[in-house]
Short mmCIF file of N, CA and C and ligand atoms in Angstrom, two decimals:
data_model
loop_
_atom_site.label_atom_id
_atom_site.label_comp_id
_atom_site.label_asym_id
_atom_site.label_seq_id
_atom_site.Cartn_x
_atom_site.Cartn_y
_atom_site.Cartn_z
N MET A 205 14.93 -104.03 -39.70
CA MET A 205 14.30 -103.00 -39.75
C MET A 205 14.18 -102.42 -37.71
N LEU A 206 14.25 -101.81 -37.62
CA LEU A 206 14.07 -101.32 -35.98
C LEU A 206 12.81 -101.09 -35.41
N THR A 207 12.67 -101.45 -33.92
CA THR A 207 11.33 -102.03 -33.74
C THR A 207 11.64 -101.69 -32.49
N PRO A 208 10.11 -102.55 -31.39
CA PRO A 208 10.87 -101.56 -29.69
C PRO A 208 10.60 -103.65 -29.33
N ARG A 209 11.49 -103.48 -28.57
CA ARG A 209 11.48 -104.92 -28.30
C ARG A 209 10.30 -105.16 -26.82
N GLN A 210 9.59 -105.61 -26.49
CA GLN A 210 8.45 -106.23 -26.04
C GLN A 210 8.78 -106.33 -24.61
N GLU A 211 10.02 -106.88 -24.19
CA GLU A 211 9.86 -106.09 -22.81
C GLU A 211 10.56 -105.27 -22.49
N PRO A 212 10.60 -104.04 -21.82
CA PRO A 212 10.86 -102.77 -20.87
C PRO A 212 11.82 -103.55 -20.38
N LEU A 213 13.24 -101.84 -20.56
CA LEU A 213 14.08 -102.24 -19.87
C LEU A 213 13.94 -101.75 -18.33
N LEU A 214 13.36 -100.56 -18.43
CA LEU A 214 12.77 -99.38 -16.69
C LEU A 214 11.17 -99.79 -17.13
N THR A 215 10.23 -100.00 -16.25
CA THR A 215 8.82 -100.58 -16.48
C THR A 215 8.85 -99.68 -16.21
N GLU A 216 6.68 -99.08 -16.07
CA GLU A 216 6.53 -97.62 -15.14
C GLU A 216 7.03 -97.29 -13.43
N SER A 217 6.83 -98.64 -13.23
CA SER A 217 6.82 -98.33 -11.50
C SER A 217 8.05 -98.31 -11.27
N GLN A 218 8.94 -98.99 -12.27
CA GLN A 218 10.32 -98.15 -11.79
C GLN A 218 11.02 -97.18 -11.43
N ILE A 219 10.15 -96.86 -13.01
CA ILE A 219 10.64 -95.36 -13.40
C ILE A 219 9.65 -94.02 -11.80
N ARG A 220 9.20 -94.00 -11.60
CA ARG A 220 7.65 -93.61 -10.73
C ARG A 220 8.99 -93.76 -8.98
N GLU A 221 9.71 -95.16 -8.63
CA GLU A 221 10.05 -94.92 -7.97
C GLU A 221 10.87 -94.38 -7.59
N ARG A 222 11.54 -94.43 -8.71
CA ARG A 222 13.42 -93.74 -8.85
C ARG A 222 13.26 -92.16 -9.37
N ILE A 223 12.03 -91.28 -9.83
CA ILE A 223 11.29 -90.76 -9.89
C ILE A 223 11.23 -90.05 -8.48
N ASP A 224 10.89 -90.23 -7.44
CA ASP A 224 10.36 -89.99 -6.50
C ASP A 224 12.52 -89.85 -5.47
N GLN A 225 13.07 -90.70 -5.90
CA GLN A 225 13.88 -90.96 -5.02
C GLN A 225 14.55 -90.08 -4.67
N LEU A 226 14.99 -89.16 -6.58
CA LEU A 226 15.40 -88.26 -6.77
C LEU A 226 14.66 -86.94 -6.36
N ALA A 227 13.67 -87.01 -6.68
CA ALA A 227 12.68 -85.84 -5.94
C ALA A 227 13.26 -85.50 -4.07
N GLU A 228 13.06 -86.72 -3.43
CA GLU A 228 13.73 -86.53 -2.70
C GLU A 228 14.86 -86.04 -2.14
N LYS A 229 15.30 -86.27 -2.98
CA LYS A 229 17.60 -86.25 -3.31
C LYS A 229 17.38 -84.79 -3.05
N ILE A 230 16.88 -84.06 -4.35
CA ILE A 230 16.66 -83.64 -4.83
C ILE A 230 16.05 -82.06 -3.95
N VAL A 231 14.91 -82.41 -3.18
CA VAL A 231 14.85 -81.48 -1.67
C VAL A 231 15.34 -81.33 -1.26
N ALA A 232 16.17 -82.67 -0.72
CA ALA A 232 17.29 -82.19 0.17
C ALA A 232 18.60 -81.86 0.57
N ASP A 233 18.21 -81.39 -0.90
CA ASP A 233 20.01 -80.65 -1.08
C ASP A 233 20.14 -79.59 -1.10
N LEU A 234 18.65 -79.26 -2.27
CA LEU A 234 18.54 -77.57 -2.30
C LEU A 234 17.72 -77.36 -1.68
N GLY A 235 16.88 -77.60 -0.46
CA GLY A 235 15.89 -77.23 -0.20
C GLY A 235 14.42 -76.25 -0.74
N THR A 236 13.91 -76.48 0.17
CA THR A 236 11.96 -75.27 -0.48
C THR A 236 12.24 -74.07 0.23
N ASP A 237 13.44 -73.56 1.11
CA ASP A 237 13.00 -72.29 1.04
C ASP A 237 13.05 -71.42 -0.11
N LYS A 238 13.31 -71.50 -1.06
CA LYS A 238 13.27 -70.92 -2.49
C LYS A 238 12.09 -71.61 -3.96
N PRO A 239 11.47 -70.63 -4.15
CA PRO A 239 11.10 -71.10 -5.92
C PRO A 239 11.55 -71.13 -6.29
N PHE A 240 11.59 -73.07 -7.74
CA PHE A 240 12.88 -72.95 -8.78
C PHE A 240 11.68 -72.56 -9.58
N VAL A 241 13.02 -72.13 -11.16
CA VAL A 241 12.67 -72.52 -12.66
C VAL A 241 13.01 -73.28 -12.19
N LEU A 242 11.24 -73.91 -13.25
CA LEU A 242 12.01 -75.38 -13.75
C LEU A 242 12.06 -75.29 -15.61
N ALA A 243 13.34 -75.28 -16.38
CA ALA A 243 13.30 -75.11 -17.79
C ALA A 243 13.86 -76.56 -17.84
N GLY A 244 12.06 -76.68 -18.93
CA GLY A 244 13.07 -78.11 -19.76
C GLY A 244 12.78 -78.18 -21.39
N LEU A 245 13.94 -79.22 -21.29
CA LEU A 245 13.79 -79.05 -22.83
C LEU A 245 13.45 -80.22 -23.57
N LEU A 246 12.57 -79.14 -24.60
CA LEU A 246 11.55 -79.74 -25.47
C LEU A 246 12.49 -80.78 -26.47
N ARG A 247 11.49 -81.21 -26.93
CA ARG A 247 10.01 -82.50 -26.64
C ARG A 247 10.07 -84.21 -25.26
N GLY A 248 11.78 -84.18 -25.29
CA GLY A 248 11.87 -85.31 -24.59
C GLY A 248 11.46 -85.28 -23.25
N CYS A 249 11.90 -84.21 -22.84
CA CYS A 249 11.44 -84.22 -21.90
C CYS A 249 9.87 -83.94 -20.79
N PHE A 250 9.37 -84.05 -22.04
CA PHE A 250 7.50 -83.24 -21.37
C PHE A 250 6.99 -84.37 -19.65
N MET A 251 7.44 -85.21 -20.30
CA MET A 251 6.99 -87.33 -19.72
C MET A 251 7.20 -86.54 -18.25
N PHE A 252 9.36 -86.75 -17.96
CA PHE A 252 9.63 -86.88 -17.19
C PHE A 252 9.51 -86.06 -15.87
N THR A 253 9.73 -84.49 -17.36
CA THR A 253 9.39 -83.24 -16.74
C THR A 253 7.67 -83.30 -15.21
N ALA A 254 6.22 -83.72 -15.69
CA ALA A 254 4.80 -83.55 -15.89
C ALA A 254 5.01 -84.87 -14.25
N ASP A 255 6.32 -85.82 -14.32
CA ASP A 255 6.35 -86.93 -13.40
C ASP A 255 6.56 -85.89 -12.09
N LEU A 256 8.48 -85.34 -11.94
CA LEU A 256 9.52 -84.69 -11.74
C LEU A 256 8.30 -83.40 -10.50
N VAL A 257 8.67 -82.75 -11.24
CA VAL A 257 7.25 -81.16 -10.74
C VAL A 257 6.12 -81.98 -9.52
N ARG A 258 5.37 -82.99 -9.71
CA ARG A 258 4.83 -83.47 -8.57
C ARG A 258 5.18 -84.01 -8.13
N ALA A 259 6.04 -84.69 -8.03
CA ALA A 259 6.75 -85.75 -6.98
C ALA A 259 7.87 -84.75 -6.33
N LEU A 260 8.27 -83.70 -6.92
CA LEU A 260 9.45 -81.68 -5.90
C LEU A 260 8.15 -81.70 -5.31
N SER A 261 6.18 -81.72 -5.35
CA SER A 261 5.39 -80.47 -4.82
C SER A 261 5.21 -81.13 -3.87
N ILE A 262 4.72 -82.79 -4.11
CA ILE A 262 4.11 -83.21 -3.10
C ILE A 262 5.52 -83.04 -1.50
N ARG A 263 7.15 -83.04 -2.05
CA ARG A 263 8.20 -82.73 -1.05
C ARG A 263 7.69 -81.02 -0.71
N GLY A 264 6.76 -80.92 -1.10
CA GLY A 264 7.41 -78.65 -0.38
C GLY A 264 7.93 -78.17 -1.39
N ALA A 265 8.47 -79.40 -2.65
CA ALA A 265 9.44 -77.93 -3.08
C ALA A 265 8.63 -76.96 -3.96
N THR A 266 8.49 -75.27 -4.71
CA THR A 266 7.52 -75.35 -5.68
C THR A 266 8.38 -74.31 -6.70
N LEU A 267 6.99 -74.30 -7.39
CA LEU A 267 8.05 -73.48 -8.88
C LEU A 267 7.47 -71.53 -9.25
N LYS A 268 8.48 -70.97 -9.30
CA LYS A 268 8.34 -69.12 -9.25
C LYS A 268 7.88 -69.39 -11.24
N GLU A 269 8.70 -70.82 -11.89
CA GLU A 269 7.70 -70.93 -13.35
C GLU A 269 8.38 -71.98 -14.49
N LEU A 270 7.81 -72.91 -14.34
CA LEU A 270 7.81 -73.71 -15.51
C LEU A 270 7.62 -72.88 -16.71
N ASP A 271 9.01 -73.72 -17.57
CA ASP A 271 9.86 -72.79 -18.77
C ASP A 271 10.16 -73.88 -19.18
N PHE A 272 10.09 -73.91 -20.41
CA PHE A 272 11.04 -75.37 -21.78
C PHE A 272 10.99 -74.27 -22.93
N MET A 273 12.62 -74.40 -23.37
CA MET A 273 13.50 -74.62 -24.50
C MET A 273 12.83 -75.10 -25.07
N VAL A 274 13.69 -75.43 -26.79
CA VAL A 274 13.48 -76.39 -27.94
C VAL A 274 15.67 -75.78 -27.97
N ALA A 275 16.39 -76.69 -27.82
CA ALA A 275 16.93 -76.53 -28.78
C ALA A 275 18.56 -77.82 -29.15
N SER A 276 19.21 -77.45 -30.13
CA SER A 276 19.22 -78.65 -30.66
C SER A 276 21.37 -78.77 -30.21
N SER A 277 22.47 -79.18 -30.13
CA SER A 277 23.59 -79.47 -30.36
C SER A 277 24.08 -79.48 -31.76
N TYR A 278 24.48 -78.44 -32.73
CA TYR A 278 25.14 -79.36 -34.76
C TYR A 278 26.87 -78.91 -34.03
N GLY A 279 27.48 -79.57 -34.91
CA GLY A 279 28.62 -79.12 -35.78
C GLY A 279 28.49 -80.89 -35.79
N SER A 280 30.22 -81.01 -35.75
CA SER A 280 30.83 -82.71 -35.23
C SER A 280 31.94 -82.55 -33.90
N GLY A 281 32.32 -83.26 -34.40
CA GLY A 281 32.79 -84.38 -32.41
C GLY A 281 33.01 -82.98 -31.39
N THR A 282 34.33 -82.64 -31.82
CA THR A 282 34.90 -81.80 -30.80
C THR A 282 34.38 -80.72 -29.85
N GLU A 283 34.30 -80.56 -28.47
CA GLU A 283 34.30 -79.79 -27.86
C GLU A 283 33.95 -78.18 -28.06
N SER A 284 34.92 -78.29 -28.99
CA SER A 284 35.42 -76.65 -28.98
C SER A 284 34.22 -76.41 -31.18
N SER A 285 33.84 -77.31 -31.30
CA SER A 285 33.29 -77.10 -32.61
C SER A 285 32.07 -77.03 -32.52
N ARG A 286 31.26 -77.78 -31.00
CA ARG A 286 30.48 -77.23 -31.00
C ARG A 286 29.59 -76.42 -31.50
N LYS A 287 28.10 -75.68 -31.09
CA LYS A 287 27.53 -74.82 -30.57
C LYS A 287 25.94 -74.79 -30.41
N ILE A 288 25.14 -74.61 -30.14
CA ILE A 288 23.90 -74.76 -29.83
C ILE A 288 22.97 -73.82 -31.27
N ASP A 289 21.97 -74.30 -31.25
CA ASP A 289 21.03 -73.70 -32.18
C ASP A 289 19.44 -73.45 -30.78
N ILE A 290 19.08 -73.09 -30.53
CA ILE A 290 18.40 -73.00 -29.91
C ILE A 290 16.83 -72.40 -31.15
N GLN A 291 16.06 -73.03 -30.63
CA GLN A 291 14.97 -72.67 -31.95
C GLN A 291 13.27 -71.84 -30.76
N ARG A 292 13.89 -72.29 -30.16
CA ARG A 292 13.05 -71.80 -28.53
C ARG A 292 13.03 -71.15 -27.43
N ASP A 293 13.85 -70.14 -26.82
CA ASP A 293 14.26 -69.66 -25.54
C ASP A 293 13.70 -69.46 -25.05
N LEU A 294 13.41 -69.83 -23.24
CA LEU A 294 12.85 -69.61 -22.73
C LEU A 294 12.20 -68.28 -22.34
N GLN A 295 11.17 -68.27 -21.56
CA GLN A 295 10.36 -66.36 -21.58
C GLN A 295 11.00 -65.91 -20.20
N ALA A 296 11.50 -67.39 -19.34
CA ALA A 296 11.35 -66.72 -18.18
C ALA A 296 12.76 -65.63 -17.50
N ASP A 297 12.48 -65.19 -16.96
CA ASP A 297 13.90 -64.05 -17.01
C ASP A 297 14.39 -64.87 -15.75
N ILE A 298 15.84 -65.47 -15.84
CA ILE A 298 16.31 -66.59 -14.75
C ILE A 298 17.40 -65.08 -13.48
N SER A 299 17.96 -64.82 -13.70
CA SER A 299 18.13 -63.59 -13.33
C SER A 299 18.48 -63.86 -11.77
N GLY A 300 19.20 -64.64 -11.21
CA GLY A 300 18.86 -64.14 -9.64
C GLY A 300 17.99 -65.84 -9.50
N GLN A 301 18.24 -66.67 -10.01
CA GLN A 301 16.87 -67.93 -9.58
C GLN A 301 17.62 -69.15 -9.78
N ARG A 302 17.06 -70.16 -8.51
CA ARG A 302 17.38 -71.56 -8.89
C ARG A 302 16.52 -71.67 -10.15
N VAL A 303 17.78 -72.68 -11.08
CA VAL A 303 17.18 -73.76 -12.36
C VAL A 303 17.07 -74.78 -11.92
N LEU A 304 16.70 -75.57 -12.36
CA LEU A 304 16.72 -76.93 -12.90
C LEU A 304 16.81 -77.46 -14.36
N LEU A 305 17.50 -77.76 -15.14
CA LEU A 305 17.12 -77.49 -16.28
C LEU A 305 17.26 -79.69 -16.85
N VAL A 306 15.94 -79.57 -17.01
CA VAL A 306 15.42 -81.16 -17.69
C VAL A 306 15.55 -80.94 -18.99
N ASP A 307 16.19 -82.83 -19.09
CA ASP A 307 16.31 -83.42 -20.30
C ASP A 307 16.54 -85.03 -20.48
N ASP A 308 15.59 -85.34 -20.99
CA ASP A 308 15.38 -86.51 -20.89
C ASP A 308 16.22 -87.59 -20.55
N ILE A 309 18.39 -86.81 -21.52
CA ILE A 309 18.67 -88.38 -21.31
C ILE A 309 20.36 -86.98 -22.12
N ILE A 310 20.98 -87.52 -21.03
CA ILE A 310 22.53 -87.36 -21.12
C ILE A 310 22.97 -88.14 -21.88
N ASP A 311 23.47 -88.00 -23.45
CA ASP A 311 24.68 -89.08 -24.01
C ASP A 311 26.19 -88.63 -24.57
N THR A 312 26.01 -87.83 -25.02
CA THR A 312 27.15 -87.17 -25.62
C THR A 312 27.54 -86.08 -24.37
N GLY A 313 26.42 -85.90 -23.94
CA GLY A 313 26.99 -84.43 -23.28
C GLY A 313 26.38 -83.01 -24.16
N HIS A 314 26.28 -83.06 -25.08
CA HIS A 314 26.93 -81.73 -25.32
C HIS A 314 25.59 -80.97 -25.14
N THR A 315 24.69 -81.21 -26.19
CA THR A 315 23.31 -80.87 -25.47
C THR A 315 23.17 -80.09 -24.08
N LEU A 316 23.46 -80.91 -22.98
CA LEU A 316 23.11 -80.01 -21.60
C LEU A 316 24.10 -79.61 -20.65
N LYS A 317 25.58 -79.66 -22.01
CA LYS A 317 26.31 -78.61 -21.00
C LYS A 317 26.30 -77.37 -21.82
N LEU A 318 26.34 -76.99 -23.81
CA LEU A 318 25.47 -76.14 -24.32
C LEU A 318 24.76 -74.84 -22.92
N THR A 319 23.43 -75.66 -23.58
CA THR A 319 22.67 -75.16 -22.87
C THR A 319 22.47 -74.54 -21.45
N ARG A 320 23.18 -75.42 -20.26
CA ARG A 320 23.76 -75.04 -19.24
C ARG A 320 24.57 -73.93 -19.13
N ASP A 321 25.62 -73.66 -19.61
CA ASP A 321 26.23 -72.48 -20.13
C ASP A 321 26.11 -71.53 -20.79
N MET A 322 24.50 -72.30 -21.98
CA MET A 322 24.19 -70.30 -22.06
C MET A 322 23.40 -69.61 -21.05
N LEU A 323 23.00 -70.70 -20.31
CA LEU A 323 22.01 -70.42 -18.95
C LEU A 323 22.70 -69.63 -18.11
N LEU A 324 23.76 -70.01 -17.51
CA LEU A 324 24.93 -69.48 -16.74
C LEU A 324 25.45 -67.91 -16.96
N THR A 325 25.12 -68.06 -18.27
CA THR A 325 25.24 -66.13 -18.39
C THR A 325 24.59 -64.92 -18.66
N ARG A 326 22.83 -65.59 -17.93
CA ARG A 326 21.98 -64.43 -17.56
C ARG A 326 22.08 -64.43 -16.11
N GLY A 327 23.67 -65.32 -15.31
CA GLY A 327 23.26 -64.53 -13.98
C GLY A 327 22.60 -65.71 -13.07
N PRO A 328 22.16 -66.86 -13.04
CA PRO A 328 21.25 -67.50 -12.40
C PRO A 328 21.92 -67.22 -10.89
N GLU A 329 20.90 -67.72 -10.35
CA GLU A 329 21.53 -68.57 -9.20
C GLU A 329 22.34 -69.05 -9.20
N TYR A 330 21.92 -70.72 -9.10
CA TYR A 330 22.50 -72.02 -9.96
C TYR A 330 21.62 -72.63 -11.01
N VAL A 331 22.95 -73.19 -11.89
CA VAL A 331 21.52 -74.22 -12.63
C VAL A 331 22.09 -75.53 -12.61
N LYS A 332 20.93 -76.31 -11.64
CA LYS A 332 21.76 -78.06 -11.54
C LYS A 332 20.49 -78.21 -12.80
N THR A 333 21.66 -79.61 -13.00
CA THR A 333 21.16 -80.14 -14.84
C THR A 333 20.04 -81.90 -14.13
N VAL A 334 19.03 -82.17 -15.05
CA VAL A 334 18.49 -83.03 -14.01
C VAL A 334 17.91 -83.60 -15.59
N THR A 335 18.03 -84.89 -15.30
CA THR A 335 18.27 -86.26 -16.66
C THR A 335 17.07 -87.65 -15.84
N LEU A 336 16.45 -88.53 -16.74
CA LEU A 336 15.95 -88.76 -16.54
C LEU A 336 17.07 -90.05 -17.08
N LEU A 337 17.60 -90.48 -17.87
CA LEU A 337 19.36 -91.79 -18.42
C LEU A 337 20.14 -90.64 -18.28
N ASP A 338 21.14 -91.50 -18.30
CA ASP A 338 22.41 -91.07 -18.79
C ASP A 338 23.18 -91.97 -19.33
N LYS A 339 23.80 -92.21 -20.79
CA LYS A 339 24.65 -93.48 -20.65
C LYS A 339 25.96 -92.96 -21.23
N PRO A 340 26.54 -92.58 -19.85
CA PRO A 340 28.20 -92.55 -20.08
C PRO A 340 28.86 -92.67 -21.03
N GLU A 341 28.55 -94.96 -21.54
CA GLU A 341 29.72 -94.43 -22.68
C GLU A 341 29.93 -93.47 -23.64
N ARG A 342 29.05 -93.04 -23.43
CA ARG A 342 29.25 -92.38 -25.29
C ARG A 342 28.96 -90.71 -24.88
N ARG A 343 29.62 -90.68 -23.46
CA ARG A 343 30.18 -89.44 -23.83
C ARG A 343 31.32 -88.50 -24.47
N GLU A 344 31.35 -87.48 -24.86
CA GLU A 344 31.94 -86.88 -25.93
C GLU A 344 32.92 -85.62 -24.88
N ILE A 345 32.47 -85.22 -23.77
CA ILE A 345 33.51 -84.35 -22.82
C ILE A 345 32.59 -84.54 -21.40
N ASP A 346 33.92 -83.75 -20.75
CA ASP A 346 33.40 -83.14 -19.45
C ASP A 346 32.65 -83.22 -18.87
N MET A 347 31.00 -83.63 -18.90
CA MET A 347 30.22 -83.23 -18.51
C MET A 347 29.30 -84.47 -17.90
N GLU A 348 28.58 -84.55 -16.43
CA GLU A 348 27.71 -85.61 -15.90
C GLU A 348 26.41 -83.82 -15.74
N ALA A 349 25.46 -85.03 -15.32
CA ALA A 349 23.76 -84.06 -14.82
C ALA A 349 24.59 -83.75 -13.63
N ASP A 350 23.70 -83.54 -12.54
CA ASP A 350 24.26 -83.14 -11.34
C ASP A 350 22.77 -84.75 -10.64
N TYR A 351 21.50 -84.62 -11.40
CA TYR A 351 20.75 -85.70 -11.32
C TYR A 351 20.43 -86.18 -11.89
N SER A 352 20.45 -87.20 -12.20
CA SER A 352 20.09 -88.77 -12.91
C SER A 352 19.36 -89.64 -12.41
N CYS A 353 18.40 -90.33 -12.88
CA CYS A 353 16.61 -91.39 -11.87
C CYS A 353 18.03 -92.38 -12.15
N PHE A 354 18.49 -92.91 -13.97
CA PHE A 354 18.88 -94.49 -14.47
C PHE A 354 20.49 -93.84 -15.46
N SER A 355 21.51 -95.20 -15.01
CA SER A 355 22.49 -95.36 -16.16
C SER A 355 22.09 -96.49 -16.67
N ILE A 356 21.85 -95.59 -18.04
CA ILE A 356 21.75 -97.19 -19.50
C ILE A 356 23.28 -97.29 -20.09
N PRO A 357 22.72 -98.66 -20.85
CA PRO A 357 24.30 -99.04 -20.79
C PRO A 357 23.76 -98.69 -22.48
N ASN A 358 25.18 -98.79 -23.34
CA ASN A 358 24.83 -97.44 -24.85
C ASN A 358 24.08 -98.64 -26.20
N LEU A 359 22.52 -98.53 -25.57
CA LEU A 359 22.06 -99.11 -26.27
C LEU A 359 21.21 -97.79 -26.96
N PHE A 360 20.11 -97.68 -27.92
CA PHE A 360 19.01 -96.57 -28.26
C PHE A 360 17.64 -97.09 -27.74
N VAL A 361 17.50 -96.12 -26.82
CA VAL A 361 15.90 -97.00 -25.87
C VAL A 361 15.12 -95.48 -26.56
N ILE A 362 13.70 -96.22 -26.54
CA ILE A 362 12.21 -94.91 -26.91
C ILE A 362 11.09 -94.85 -25.25
N GLY A 363 9.95 -94.28 -25.55
CA GLY A 363 9.45 -94.27 -24.27
C GLY A 363 9.71 -93.24 -23.39
N PHE A 364 8.75 -92.60 -22.24
CA PHE A 364 8.61 -92.47 -21.67
C PHE A 364 9.42 -90.73 -22.10
N GLY A 365 8.47 -89.45 -23.58
CA GLY A 365 8.89 -89.11 -23.71
C GLY A 365 10.53 -88.80 -25.11
N LEU A 366 10.81 -90.41 -25.20
CA LEU A 366 12.17 -90.19 -25.90
C LEU A 366 11.52 -91.32 -27.35
N ASP A 367 12.44 -90.45 -28.43
CA ASP A 367 11.28 -90.56 -29.71
C ASP A 367 12.84 -91.60 -30.62
N TYR A 368 12.01 -91.95 -31.15
CA TYR A 368 12.03 -93.13 -33.05
C TYR A 368 12.27 -91.75 -33.81
N ASP A 369 12.28 -90.92 -34.71
CA ASP A 369 11.54 -90.52 -35.52
C ASP A 369 9.92 -90.30 -35.00
N GLN A 370 10.61 -89.31 -34.05
CA GLN A 370 9.62 -88.86 -33.17
C GLN A 370 7.91 -89.65 -32.86
N LYS A 371 8.22 -91.43 -32.78
CA LYS A 371 7.45 -92.39 -32.54
C LYS A 371 7.80 -92.76 -31.22
N TYR A 372 6.81 -93.14 -31.02
CA TYR A 372 7.03 -93.34 -29.12
C TYR A 372 7.00 -92.46 -28.26
N ARG A 373 7.24 -91.28 -27.97
CA ARG A 373 7.06 -91.02 -27.37
C ARG A 373 6.02 -91.22 -26.10
N GLU A 374 4.90 -91.38 -26.64
CA GLU A 374 3.33 -91.82 -25.33
C GLU A 374 3.95 -92.90 -24.39
N LEU A 375 5.23 -93.61 -24.43
CA LEU A 375 4.86 -95.78 -24.18
C LEU A 375 4.82 -94.92 -22.14
N PRO A 376 4.38 -95.43 -21.92
CA PRO A 376 4.76 -94.51 -20.50
C PRO A 376 5.98 -95.83 -19.71
N TYR A 377 6.71 -96.44 -20.46
CA TYR A 377 8.24 -97.18 -19.86
C TYR A 377 8.47 -96.77 -21.02
N ILE A 378 10.60 -97.19 -20.66
CA ILE A 378 11.67 -97.56 -20.90
C ILE A 378 11.74 -98.48 -22.14
N THR A 379 12.05 -98.58 -23.16
CA THR A 379 11.97 -99.70 -24.13
C THR A 379 13.22 -99.48 -25.18
N VAL A 380 14.09 -100.39 -25.07
CA VAL A 380 15.24 -100.93 -26.36
C VAL A 380 14.32 -101.21 -28.35
N MET A 381 15.16 -100.28 -28.95
CA MET A 381 14.84 -100.41 -29.94
C MET A 381 15.61 -101.46 -30.95
N GLU A 382 15.33 -102.37 -31.43
CA GLU A 382 16.36 -103.78 -31.44
C GLU A 382 15.53 -103.40 -33.20
N GLU A 383 17.29 -105.28 -34.26
CA GLU A 383 16.55 -105.07 -34.97
C GLU A 383 15.84 -106.25 -35.03
N VAL A 384 14.56 -106.23 -36.17
CA VAL A 384 14.14 -107.94 -36.43
C VAL A 384 14.00 -108.37 -37.61
P1 IMP B 771 23.30 -85.26 -26.52
O1 IMP B 771 23.42 -86.43 -27.08
O2 IMP B 771 23.96 -85.40 -25.21
O3 IMP B 771 23.91 -83.89 -27.17
O4 IMP B 771 22.08 -85.98 -27.03
C1 IMP B 771 21.32 -85.25 -27.64
C2 IMP B 771 19.72 -85.76 -27.15
O5 IMP B 771 19.73 -86.84 -28.00
C3 IMP B 771 19.48 -85.81 -26.34
O6 IMP B 771 18.45 -85.27 -26.05
C4 IMP B 771 18.35 -87.46 -26.64
O7 IMP B 771 16.88 -86.65 -27.36
C5 IMP B 771 18.57 -87.68 -28.04
N1 IMP B 771 19.34 -89.59 -27.80
C6 IMP B 771 19.77 -89.52 -27.28
N2 IMP B 771 20.46 -90.81 -26.69
C7 IMP B 771 18.85 -91.16 -27.73
C8 IMP B 771 18.29 -92.34 -27.28
O8 IMP B 771 18.99 -93.93 -26.82
N3 IMP B 771 16.54 -92.31 -27.27
C9 IMP B 771 16.23 -91.49 -28.20
N4 IMP B 771 16.89 -90.24 -28.30
C10 IMP B 771 18.24 -90.51 -27.66
MG1 MG B 772 16.04 -84.17 -26.65
#
C-alpha cells in the first residue's frame, strides 16, 4: 500500500522561503508597472497560487485578474499525438495582457506546454509559466517552466495542493508517497 512518508521532502518553512525568493525574481524580471493576469491550473495550483499572489503583492506587483482553468492532457506519449482537454476555460480576456500561468508541477511537460500554447493563440503580451515543483527526469518534450521553486527527483509527491487519488492536497508540506 502507498502511504505518505513521515518526514517531509520539503517543509513548510522551506516552501515559504523559496516562494518569497521566486516572487522576488519574478518582480525583478517582469517589473510592477503593469498588472498581471494570473491563470492557475486547478486543482493542484490552489495552495501555491494563494502564497504566490501574496508574495508578489508584498513586492509591489498587482493583478488585473485572478482566474483559473481546469485542463488535462490526453493521448499517448509523443508530442504530436497529445491533446489538451479544457474542462473549464479562463473567463479573463488575456489579449494584450501579461499572463502568469501557474501549475503545481511540471512533470512530462505536456500539460503546461499545451496550455501555454493555447493561451498564446489569444494574443497576450506574453505567457510566463510558473510551477512549484519540477521533475526534470520525467520530461517527454522540450519544455521548461520559466520559473520554478524546486527541482525534485523522480518520486511521486503529495501535499501543498498535490494529490494522490484526490487525497492529501491539504498538507502544508510536500512528502513522498511510498510503499509500506
Ligand atoms: P505533466 O506530466 O507535466 O503534463 O503533468 C500533469 C499533471 O500530473 C500535473 O499537473 C500534476 O497534477 C500531475 N502530477 C505529476 N507528478 C505528480 C506528483 O508527483 N504528484 C502529484 N501529481 C503529479
Ligand atoms: Mg495538476
